[in-house]
Short mmCIF file of N, CA, C and O in Angstrom, two decimals:
data_model
loop_
_atom_site.label_atom_id
_atom_site.label_comp_id
_atom_site.label_asym_id
_atom_site.label_seq_id
_atom_site.Cartn_x
_atom_site.Cartn_y
_atom_site.Cartn_z
N GLN A 581 0.84 -1.18 0.00
CA GLN A 581 0.00 0.00 0.00
C GLN A 581 0.89 1.24 0.00
O GLN A 581 1.72 1.41 0.88
N ILE A 582 0.69 2.08 -0.97
CA ILE A 582 1.45 3.32 -1.07
C ILE A 582 0.77 4.39 -0.23
O ILE A 582 -0.44 4.60 -0.33
N LYS A 583 1.56 5.04 0.60
CA LYS A 583 1.05 6.10 1.45
C LYS A 583 1.95 7.32 1.36
O LYS A 583 3.17 7.19 1.29
N LEU A 584 1.34 8.49 1.36
CA LEU A 584 2.04 9.75 1.42
C LEU A 584 1.59 10.47 2.67
O LEU A 584 0.41 10.79 2.83
N MET A 585 2.53 10.72 3.57
CA MET A 585 2.22 11.34 4.85
C MET A 585 2.85 12.72 4.92
O MET A 585 4.07 12.86 4.92
N GLN A 586 2.01 13.73 5.01
CA GLN A 586 2.47 15.10 5.01
C GLN A 586 2.67 15.63 6.42
O GLN A 586 2.05 15.16 7.38
N SER A 587 3.51 16.64 6.52
CA SER A 587 3.72 17.31 7.78
C SER A 587 2.51 18.15 8.14
O SER A 587 1.61 18.38 7.32
N GLY A 588 2.48 18.61 9.37
CA GLY A 588 1.33 19.34 9.88
C GLY A 588 1.22 20.76 9.34
O GLY A 588 2.08 21.26 8.63
N GLY A 589 0.12 21.39 9.71
CA GLY A 589 -0.17 22.73 9.24
C GLY A 589 0.87 23.75 9.64
O GLY A 589 1.58 23.59 10.64
N GLU A 590 0.96 24.80 8.83
CA GLU A 590 1.91 25.88 9.06
C GLU A 590 1.17 27.19 9.13
O GLU A 590 0.25 27.45 8.35
N SER A 591 1.59 28.04 10.04
CA SER A 591 1.06 29.38 10.15
C SER A 591 2.23 30.34 10.28
O SER A 591 3.04 30.22 11.21
N VAL A 592 2.34 31.26 9.33
CA VAL A 592 3.46 32.19 9.31
C VAL A 592 2.95 33.58 8.99
O VAL A 592 1.85 33.76 8.47
N HIS A 593 3.77 34.57 9.29
CA HIS A 593 3.46 35.94 8.93
C HIS A 593 3.90 36.23 7.50
O HIS A 593 4.74 35.54 6.94
N SER A 594 3.31 37.26 6.94
CA SER A 594 3.69 37.67 5.60
C SER A 594 5.19 37.90 5.53
O SER A 594 5.78 38.49 6.44
N GLY A 595 5.79 37.43 4.45
CA GLY A 595 7.22 37.53 4.28
C GLY A 595 7.99 36.35 4.84
O GLY A 595 9.19 36.24 4.61
N GLY A 596 7.30 35.47 5.55
CA GLY A 596 7.94 34.32 6.15
C GLY A 596 8.13 33.18 5.18
O GLY A 596 7.80 33.27 4.00
N SER A 597 8.64 32.08 5.72
CA SER A 597 8.96 30.90 4.92
C SER A 597 8.37 29.66 5.56
O SER A 597 8.13 29.61 6.77
N ILE A 598 8.16 28.65 4.74
CA ILE A 598 7.68 27.36 5.21
C ILE A 598 8.48 26.25 4.56
O ILE A 598 9.08 26.43 3.50
N ARG A 599 8.46 25.11 5.20
CA ARG A 599 9.07 23.91 4.66
C ARG A 599 8.13 22.75 4.93
O ARG A 599 8.02 22.28 6.07
N LEU A 600 7.45 22.30 3.91
CA LEU A 600 6.54 21.18 4.01
C LEU A 600 7.26 19.89 3.65
O LEU A 600 8.15 19.89 2.80
N SER A 601 6.87 18.80 4.27
CA SER A 601 7.47 17.52 3.98
C SER A 601 6.39 16.49 3.68
O SER A 601 5.24 16.62 4.11
N CYS A 602 6.79 15.47 2.94
CA CYS A 602 5.88 14.40 2.54
C CYS A 602 6.67 13.11 2.48
O CYS A 602 7.55 12.95 1.63
N VAL A 603 6.37 12.21 3.39
CA VAL A 603 7.07 10.93 3.46
C VAL A 603 6.31 9.89 2.65
O VAL A 603 5.12 9.68 2.86
N ILE A 604 7.01 9.25 1.74
CA ILE A 604 6.41 8.27 0.84
C ILE A 604 6.81 6.87 1.29
O ILE A 604 8.00 6.59 1.47
N SER A 605 5.84 6.00 1.44
CA SER A 605 6.10 4.62 1.81
C SER A 605 5.36 3.68 0.87
O SER A 605 4.34 4.04 0.29
N GLY A 606 5.89 2.46 0.73
CA GLY A 606 5.23 1.44 -0.05
C GLY A 606 5.40 1.56 -1.55
O GLY A 606 4.74 0.84 -2.30
N PHE A 607 6.28 2.46 -1.99
CA PHE A 607 6.48 2.67 -3.42
C PHE A 607 7.86 2.19 -3.83
O PHE A 607 8.87 2.64 -3.27
N THR A 608 7.90 1.27 -4.78
CA THR A 608 9.15 0.80 -5.35
C THR A 608 9.22 1.27 -6.79
O THR A 608 8.48 0.78 -7.64
N PRO A 609 10.07 2.23 -7.09
CA PRO A 609 10.12 2.76 -8.45
C PRO A 609 10.71 1.77 -9.43
O PRO A 609 11.53 0.92 -9.08
N ASP A 610 10.27 1.89 -10.67
CA ASP A 610 10.86 1.16 -11.77
C ASP A 610 12.01 2.02 -12.27
O ASP A 610 11.79 3.07 -12.87
N PHE A 611 13.22 1.57 -12.04
CA PHE A 611 14.38 2.38 -12.36
C PHE A 611 14.64 2.51 -13.86
O PHE A 611 15.47 3.33 -14.26
N SER A 612 13.94 1.69 -14.66
CA SER A 612 14.06 1.84 -16.10
C SER A 612 13.22 3.00 -16.62
O SER A 612 13.37 3.40 -17.78
N GLY A 613 12.37 3.50 -15.79
CA GLY A 613 11.54 4.64 -16.14
C GLY A 613 11.45 5.60 -14.98
O GLY A 613 11.64 5.21 -13.83
N GLY A 614 11.16 6.83 -15.25
CA GLY A 614 11.10 7.83 -14.22
C GLY A 614 9.76 7.87 -13.50
O GLY A 614 8.80 7.20 -13.86
N TYR A 615 9.73 8.65 -12.45
CA TYR A 615 8.50 8.92 -11.72
C TYR A 615 8.48 10.39 -11.34
O TYR A 615 9.50 11.08 -11.43
N CYS A 616 7.32 10.84 -10.92
CA CYS A 616 7.14 12.25 -10.64
C CYS A 616 6.62 12.48 -9.24
O CYS A 616 5.73 11.78 -8.77
N LEU A 617 7.16 13.49 -8.61
CA LEU A 617 6.67 14.00 -7.35
C LEU A 617 6.21 15.43 -7.57
O LEU A 617 6.79 16.16 -8.38
N ALA A 618 5.18 15.83 -6.87
CA ALA A 618 4.65 17.16 -7.09
C ALA A 618 3.96 17.69 -5.85
O ALA A 618 3.55 16.92 -4.97
N TRP A 619 3.87 19.00 -5.79
CA TRP A 619 3.08 19.69 -4.78
C TRP A 619 1.99 20.47 -5.49
O TRP A 619 2.26 21.18 -6.46
N PHE A 620 0.77 20.34 -4.99
CA PHE A 620 -0.38 21.05 -5.51
C PHE A 620 -0.97 21.92 -4.42
O PHE A 620 -0.77 21.68 -3.23
N ARG A 621 -1.72 22.91 -4.84
CA ARG A 621 -2.50 23.69 -3.89
C ARG A 621 -3.95 23.71 -4.32
O ARG A 621 -4.27 23.64 -5.51
N GLN A 622 -4.81 23.76 -3.35
CA GLN A 622 -6.24 23.83 -3.61
C GLN A 622 -6.61 25.22 -4.08
O GLN A 622 -6.11 26.21 -3.56
N LEU A 623 -7.46 25.30 -5.07
CA LEU A 623 -8.01 26.56 -5.54
C LEU A 623 -9.48 26.32 -5.80
O LEU A 623 -9.86 25.83 -6.87
N ARG A 624 -10.29 26.65 -4.81
CA ARG A 624 -11.71 26.33 -4.84
C ARG A 624 -11.86 24.82 -5.08
O ARG A 624 -11.38 24.02 -4.29
N SER A 625 -12.50 24.41 -6.15
CA SER A 625 -12.71 22.99 -6.41
C SER A 625 -11.58 22.36 -7.22
O SER A 625 -11.63 21.16 -7.51
N LEU A 626 -10.57 23.15 -7.56
CA LEU A 626 -9.48 22.66 -8.39
C LEU A 626 -8.19 22.56 -7.59
O LEU A 626 -8.05 23.14 -6.52
N ARG A 627 -7.26 21.81 -8.14
CA ARG A 627 -5.90 21.75 -7.62
C ARG A 627 -4.95 22.07 -8.76
O ARG A 627 -5.06 21.48 -9.84
N TRP A 628 -4.05 23.01 -8.51
CA TRP A 628 -3.07 23.33 -9.54
C TRP A 628 -1.66 23.09 -9.02
O TRP A 628 -1.37 23.22 -7.85
N GLY A 629 -0.80 22.74 -9.94
CA GLY A 629 0.54 22.33 -9.58
C GLY A 629 1.43 23.49 -9.18
O GLY A 629 1.63 24.43 -9.96
N VAL A 630 1.97 23.41 -7.98
CA VAL A 630 2.93 24.39 -7.50
C VAL A 630 4.33 24.07 -8.01
O VAL A 630 5.04 24.95 -8.50
N ALA A 631 4.72 22.82 -7.89
CA ALA A 631 6.06 22.40 -8.28
C ALA A 631 6.06 20.92 -8.58
O ALA A 631 5.29 20.16 -7.99
N THR A 632 6.91 20.51 -9.50
CA THR A 632 7.09 19.10 -9.80
C THR A 632 8.57 18.76 -9.78
O THR A 632 9.42 19.61 -10.03
N LEU A 633 8.84 17.50 -9.48
CA LEU A 633 10.21 17.00 -9.45
C LEU A 633 10.24 15.63 -10.08
O LEU A 633 9.62 14.69 -9.58
N HIS A 634 10.94 15.52 -11.19
CA HIS A 634 11.13 14.23 -11.82
C HIS A 634 12.27 13.50 -11.13
O HIS A 634 13.17 14.13 -10.54
N SER A 635 12.24 12.18 -11.20
CA SER A 635 13.29 11.38 -10.57
C SER A 635 14.67 11.66 -11.15
O SER A 635 15.68 11.35 -10.50
N SER A 636 14.71 12.24 -12.34
CA SER A 636 15.98 12.63 -12.94
C SER A 636 16.56 13.88 -12.30
O SER A 636 17.73 14.20 -12.52
N GLY A 637 15.74 14.59 -11.53
CA GLY A 637 16.16 15.83 -10.92
C GLY A 637 15.59 17.08 -11.55
O GLY A 637 15.73 18.18 -11.00
N VAL A 638 14.92 16.94 -12.69
CA VAL A 638 14.33 18.09 -13.36
C VAL A 638 13.14 18.60 -12.57
O VAL A 638 12.29 17.82 -12.13
N THR A 639 13.07 19.90 -12.40
CA THR A 639 11.98 20.53 -11.66
C THR A 639 11.22 21.50 -12.54
O THR A 639 11.75 22.04 -13.51
N THR A 640 9.96 21.71 -12.20
CA THR A 640 9.15 22.76 -12.80
C THR A 640 8.41 23.49 -11.70
O THR A 640 8.14 22.93 -10.64
N TYR A 641 8.07 24.76 -11.97
CA TYR A 641 7.38 25.58 -10.99
C TYR A 641 6.30 26.39 -11.67
O TYR A 641 6.43 26.82 -12.81
N HIS A 642 5.23 26.60 -10.92
CA HIS A 642 4.20 27.50 -11.39
C HIS A 642 4.75 28.92 -11.42
O HIS A 642 5.58 29.29 -10.58
N ASP A 643 4.28 29.70 -12.38
CA ASP A 643 4.80 31.05 -12.52
C ASP A 643 4.66 31.87 -11.24
O ASP A 643 5.51 32.71 -10.94
N SER A 644 3.61 31.62 -10.49
CA SER A 644 3.36 32.42 -9.30
C SER A 644 4.36 32.17 -8.18
O SER A 644 4.44 32.98 -7.25
N VAL A 645 5.11 31.08 -8.25
CA VAL A 645 6.05 30.76 -7.18
C VAL A 645 7.49 30.70 -7.66
O VAL A 645 8.40 30.44 -6.86
N LYS A 646 7.72 30.94 -8.93
CA LYS A 646 9.09 30.91 -9.44
C LYS A 646 9.95 31.93 -8.71
O LYS A 646 9.56 33.08 -8.54
N GLY A 647 11.09 31.47 -8.27
CA GLY A 647 11.99 32.33 -7.54
C GLY A 647 11.80 32.29 -6.05
O GLY A 647 12.64 32.81 -5.31
N ARG A 648 10.73 31.71 -5.57
CA ARG A 648 10.49 31.65 -4.14
C ARG A 648 10.05 30.27 -3.67
O ARG A 648 9.61 30.13 -2.52
N ALA A 649 10.13 29.27 -4.52
CA ALA A 649 9.76 27.90 -4.15
C ALA A 649 10.84 26.94 -4.60
O ALA A 649 11.46 27.13 -5.65
N THR A 650 11.05 25.91 -3.80
CA THR A 650 12.02 24.87 -4.13
C THR A 650 11.44 23.52 -3.75
O THR A 650 11.03 23.32 -2.60
N ILE A 651 11.39 22.61 -4.70
CA ILE A 651 11.01 21.24 -4.43
C ILE A 651 12.27 20.39 -4.42
O ILE A 651 13.14 20.56 -5.28
N SER A 652 12.38 19.50 -3.46
CA SER A 652 13.56 18.67 -3.34
C SER A 652 13.19 17.32 -2.76
O SER A 652 12.10 17.13 -2.21
N MET A 653 14.11 16.37 -2.88
CA MET A 653 13.87 15.01 -2.42
C MET A 653 15.05 14.51 -1.62
O MET A 653 16.20 14.66 -2.06
N ASP A 654 14.77 13.95 -0.47
CA ASP A 654 15.76 13.23 0.31
C ASP A 654 15.51 11.75 0.06
O ASP A 654 14.63 11.15 0.67
N SER A 655 16.27 11.18 -0.85
CA SER A 655 16.03 9.80 -1.25
C SER A 655 16.22 8.82 -0.10
O SER A 655 15.49 7.83 0.01
N ALA A 656 17.18 9.08 0.76
CA ALA A 656 17.44 8.18 1.88
C ALA A 656 16.25 8.11 2.83
O ALA A 656 16.01 7.07 3.44
N GLN A 657 15.53 9.20 2.96
CA GLN A 657 14.37 9.25 3.85
C GLN A 657 13.05 9.14 3.12
O GLN A 657 11.99 9.20 3.75
N ASN A 658 13.11 8.97 1.80
CA ASN A 658 11.90 8.89 0.98
C ASN A 658 10.96 10.06 1.26
O ASN A 658 9.75 9.89 1.39
N THR A 659 11.55 11.23 1.34
CA THR A 659 10.79 12.41 1.71
C THR A 659 10.97 13.51 0.67
O THR A 659 12.10 13.82 0.29
N VAL A 660 9.86 14.07 0.24
CA VAL A 660 9.90 15.20 -0.68
C VAL A 660 9.52 16.46 0.10
O VAL A 660 8.66 16.42 0.98
N TYR A 661 10.19 17.55 -0.23
CA TYR A 661 9.99 18.80 0.48
C TYR A 661 9.53 19.90 -0.46
O TYR A 661 9.84 19.90 -1.65
N LEU A 662 8.79 20.83 0.09
CA LEU A 662 8.49 22.07 -0.59
C LEU A 662 8.86 23.21 0.34
O LEU A 662 8.30 23.33 1.43
N GLU A 663 9.79 24.02 -0.09
CA GLU A 663 10.16 25.22 0.63
C GLU A 663 9.66 26.44 -0.13
O GLU A 663 9.84 26.52 -1.35
N MET A 664 9.03 27.35 0.57
CA MET A 664 8.55 28.57 -0.03
C MET A 664 8.95 29.75 0.85
O MET A 664 8.91 29.66 2.08
N THR A 665 9.33 30.82 0.20
CA THR A 665 9.74 32.03 0.89
C THR A 665 8.87 33.19 0.44
O THR A 665 8.11 33.10 -0.52
N ASN A 666 9.03 34.30 1.15
CA ASN A 666 8.28 35.52 0.82
C ASN A 666 6.79 35.26 0.68
O ASN A 666 6.15 35.70 -0.28
N LEU A 667 6.26 34.57 1.64
CA LEU A 667 4.85 34.19 1.59
C LEU A 667 3.95 35.40 1.82
O LEU A 667 4.28 36.32 2.57
N GLY A 668 2.81 35.37 1.16
CA GLY A 668 1.80 36.38 1.34
C GLY A 668 0.46 35.74 1.62
O GLY A 668 0.29 34.53 1.46
N PRO A 669 -0.52 36.52 2.05
CA PRO A 669 -1.85 35.97 2.35
C PRO A 669 -2.44 35.18 1.19
O PRO A 669 -3.22 34.25 1.41
N GLU A 670 -2.09 35.54 -0.03
CA GLU A 670 -2.60 34.83 -1.19
C GLU A 670 -2.11 33.39 -1.27
O GLU A 670 -2.66 32.59 -2.02
N ASP A 671 -1.07 33.07 -0.51
CA ASP A 671 -0.56 31.70 -0.47
C ASP A 671 -1.32 30.83 0.51
O ASP A 671 -1.04 29.62 0.59
N THR A 672 -2.22 31.40 1.27
CA THR A 672 -3.01 30.64 2.22
C THR A 672 -3.90 29.63 1.49
O THR A 672 -4.73 30.02 0.67
N GLU A 673 -3.71 28.37 1.80
CA GLU A 673 -4.47 27.32 1.14
C GLU A 673 -4.00 25.97 1.67
O GLU A 673 -3.02 25.89 2.42
N VAL A 674 -4.69 24.91 1.26
CA VAL A 674 -4.26 23.56 1.56
C VAL A 674 -3.34 23.08 0.45
O VAL A 674 -3.67 23.21 -0.73
N TYR A 675 -2.21 22.52 0.84
CA TYR A 675 -1.22 22.02 -0.10
C TYR A 675 -1.15 20.51 -0.02
O TYR A 675 -1.21 19.93 1.07
N TYR A 676 -0.99 19.87 -1.16
CA TYR A 676 -0.96 18.42 -1.25
C TYR A 676 0.30 17.95 -1.96
O TYR A 676 0.71 18.56 -2.95
N CYS A 677 0.89 16.86 -1.48
CA CYS A 677 1.93 16.20 -2.25
C CYS A 677 1.30 15.06 -3.03
O CYS A 677 0.27 14.52 -2.65
N ALA A 678 1.93 14.71 -4.14
CA ALA A 678 1.36 13.70 -5.02
C ALA A 678 2.47 12.93 -5.72
O ALA A 678 3.58 13.43 -5.89
N LEU A 679 2.13 11.73 -6.16
CA LEU A 679 3.07 10.83 -6.80
C LEU A 679 2.47 10.28 -8.08
O LEU A 679 1.34 9.80 -8.09
N GLU A 680 3.24 10.37 -9.16
CA GLU A 680 2.94 9.67 -10.40
C GLU A 680 3.94 8.54 -10.53
O GLU A 680 5.14 8.77 -10.51
N HIS A 681 3.44 7.32 -10.68
CA HIS A 681 4.31 6.15 -10.62
C HIS A 681 5.33 6.09 -11.74
O HIS A 681 6.46 5.67 -11.53
N ARG A 682 4.92 6.47 -12.94
CA ARG A 682 5.81 6.44 -14.09
C ARG A 682 5.58 7.68 -14.93
O ARG A 682 4.44 8.09 -15.16
N GLY A 683 6.67 8.24 -15.40
CA GLY A 683 6.56 9.40 -16.25
C GLY A 683 7.90 9.81 -16.81
O GLY A 683 8.92 9.73 -16.11
N THR A 684 7.91 10.22 -18.06
CA THR A 684 9.12 10.72 -18.67
C THR A 684 9.31 12.20 -18.41
O THR A 684 10.42 12.72 -18.53
N TRP A 685 8.22 12.87 -18.10
CA TRP A 685 8.26 14.26 -17.66
C TRP A 685 7.08 14.46 -16.73
O TRP A 685 6.13 13.68 -16.73
N CYS A 686 7.12 15.48 -15.94
CA CYS A 686 6.12 15.69 -14.90
C CYS A 686 5.16 16.80 -15.28
O CYS A 686 5.56 17.94 -15.53
N SER A 687 3.90 16.46 -15.26
CA SER A 687 2.85 17.39 -15.60
C SER A 687 2.38 18.15 -14.36
O SER A 687 2.34 17.59 -13.27
N PRO A 688 1.99 19.41 -14.52
CA PRO A 688 1.38 20.14 -13.41
C PRO A 688 -0.10 19.86 -13.24
O PRO A 688 -0.73 20.43 -12.35
N SER A 689 -0.65 18.98 -14.06
CA SER A 689 -2.05 18.63 -13.98
C SER A 689 -2.27 17.52 -12.96
O SER A 689 -1.60 16.49 -12.98
N SER A 690 -3.24 17.70 -12.08
CA SER A 690 -3.51 16.73 -11.03
C SER A 690 -3.99 15.39 -11.56
O SER A 690 -3.86 14.37 -10.88
N ALA A 691 -4.52 15.36 -12.77
CA ALA A 691 -5.10 14.14 -13.33
C ALA A 691 -4.08 13.04 -13.52
O ALA A 691 -4.44 11.87 -13.58
N TYR A 692 -2.81 13.39 -13.61
CA TYR A 692 -1.77 12.41 -13.88
C TYR A 692 -1.25 11.71 -12.63
O TYR A 692 -0.53 10.72 -12.74
N TYR A 693 -1.60 12.20 -11.48
CA TYR A 693 -1.02 11.69 -10.25
C TYR A 693 -1.92 10.67 -9.58
O TYR A 693 -3.14 10.84 -9.50
N GLU A 694 -1.31 9.61 -9.09
CA GLU A 694 -2.05 8.44 -8.63
C GLU A 694 -2.21 8.34 -7.12
O GLU A 694 -3.16 7.72 -6.64
N ASP A 695 -1.29 8.91 -6.38
CA ASP A 695 -1.34 8.84 -4.93
C ASP A 695 -1.15 10.23 -4.34
O ASP A 695 -0.35 11.02 -4.84
N TRP A 696 -1.88 10.48 -3.26
CA TRP A 696 -1.92 11.82 -2.70
C TRP A 696 -1.74 11.81 -1.19
O TRP A 696 -2.17 10.88 -0.50
N GLY A 697 -1.10 12.83 -0.70
CA GLY A 697 -1.04 13.05 0.72
C GLY A 697 -2.35 13.60 1.24
O GLY A 697 -3.28 13.90 0.48
N GLN A 698 -2.43 13.73 2.55
CA GLN A 698 -3.69 14.13 3.17
C GLN A 698 -3.94 15.63 3.14
O GLN A 698 -5.03 16.08 3.48
N GLY A 699 -2.94 16.39 2.76
CA GLY A 699 -3.08 17.83 2.71
C GLY A 699 -2.49 18.51 3.93
O GLY A 699 -2.55 17.99 5.04
N THR A 700 -1.93 19.69 3.71
CA THR A 700 -1.38 20.51 4.77
C THR A 700 -1.91 21.93 4.64
O THR A 700 -1.79 22.55 3.58
N GLN A 701 -2.52 22.42 5.71
CA GLN A 701 -3.04 23.78 5.70
C GLN A 701 -1.90 24.76 5.93
O GLN A 701 -1.19 24.67 6.94
N VAL A 702 -1.73 25.68 5.01
CA VAL A 702 -0.78 26.76 5.15
C VAL A 702 -1.56 28.06 5.31
O VAL A 702 -2.40 28.39 4.47
N THR A 703 -1.29 28.76 6.38
CA THR A 703 -1.96 30.02 6.66
C THR A 703 -0.91 31.11 6.77
O THR A 703 0.04 30.99 7.55
N VAL A 704 -1.09 32.16 6.00
CA VAL A 704 -0.17 33.29 6.01
C VAL A 704 -0.92 34.49 6.58
O VAL A 704 -1.92 34.93 6.01
N LEU A 705 -0.42 35.00 7.69
CA LEU A 705 -1.05 36.11 8.38
C LEU A 705 -0.52 37.43 7.84
O LEU A 705 0.69 37.60 7.68
N ALA A 706 -1.43 38.34 7.56
CA ALA A 706 -1.05 39.63 7.04
C ALA A 706 -0.34 40.47 8.10
O ALA A 706 -0.52 40.29 9.30
#
């Protein structure tokens, strides 16, 4: 059983930073093909991709977070991280980590991801 366990909620002041974590268990990658890790945020009824990380190390970022977000992976701990800086109230939302089992490149679309974390509430105080 594949599980993604996210860290708890974060509350920071405007201009602050956060570091979210997501521990992945039960997943054995096919090393002949890549896989994708991603962070999404809720936007009303939709989820849009904040950042993606391919197993090759290639990353992508949504335009709104470029320059202030970093997605990374600690392979030894099977943990993916999202660090964000210069947070503003507009960043307040629930964030989710997600896993696509196989992929040659990582899409920011939620439809491609097969396993999801439980969500982490990020609150940015003005």
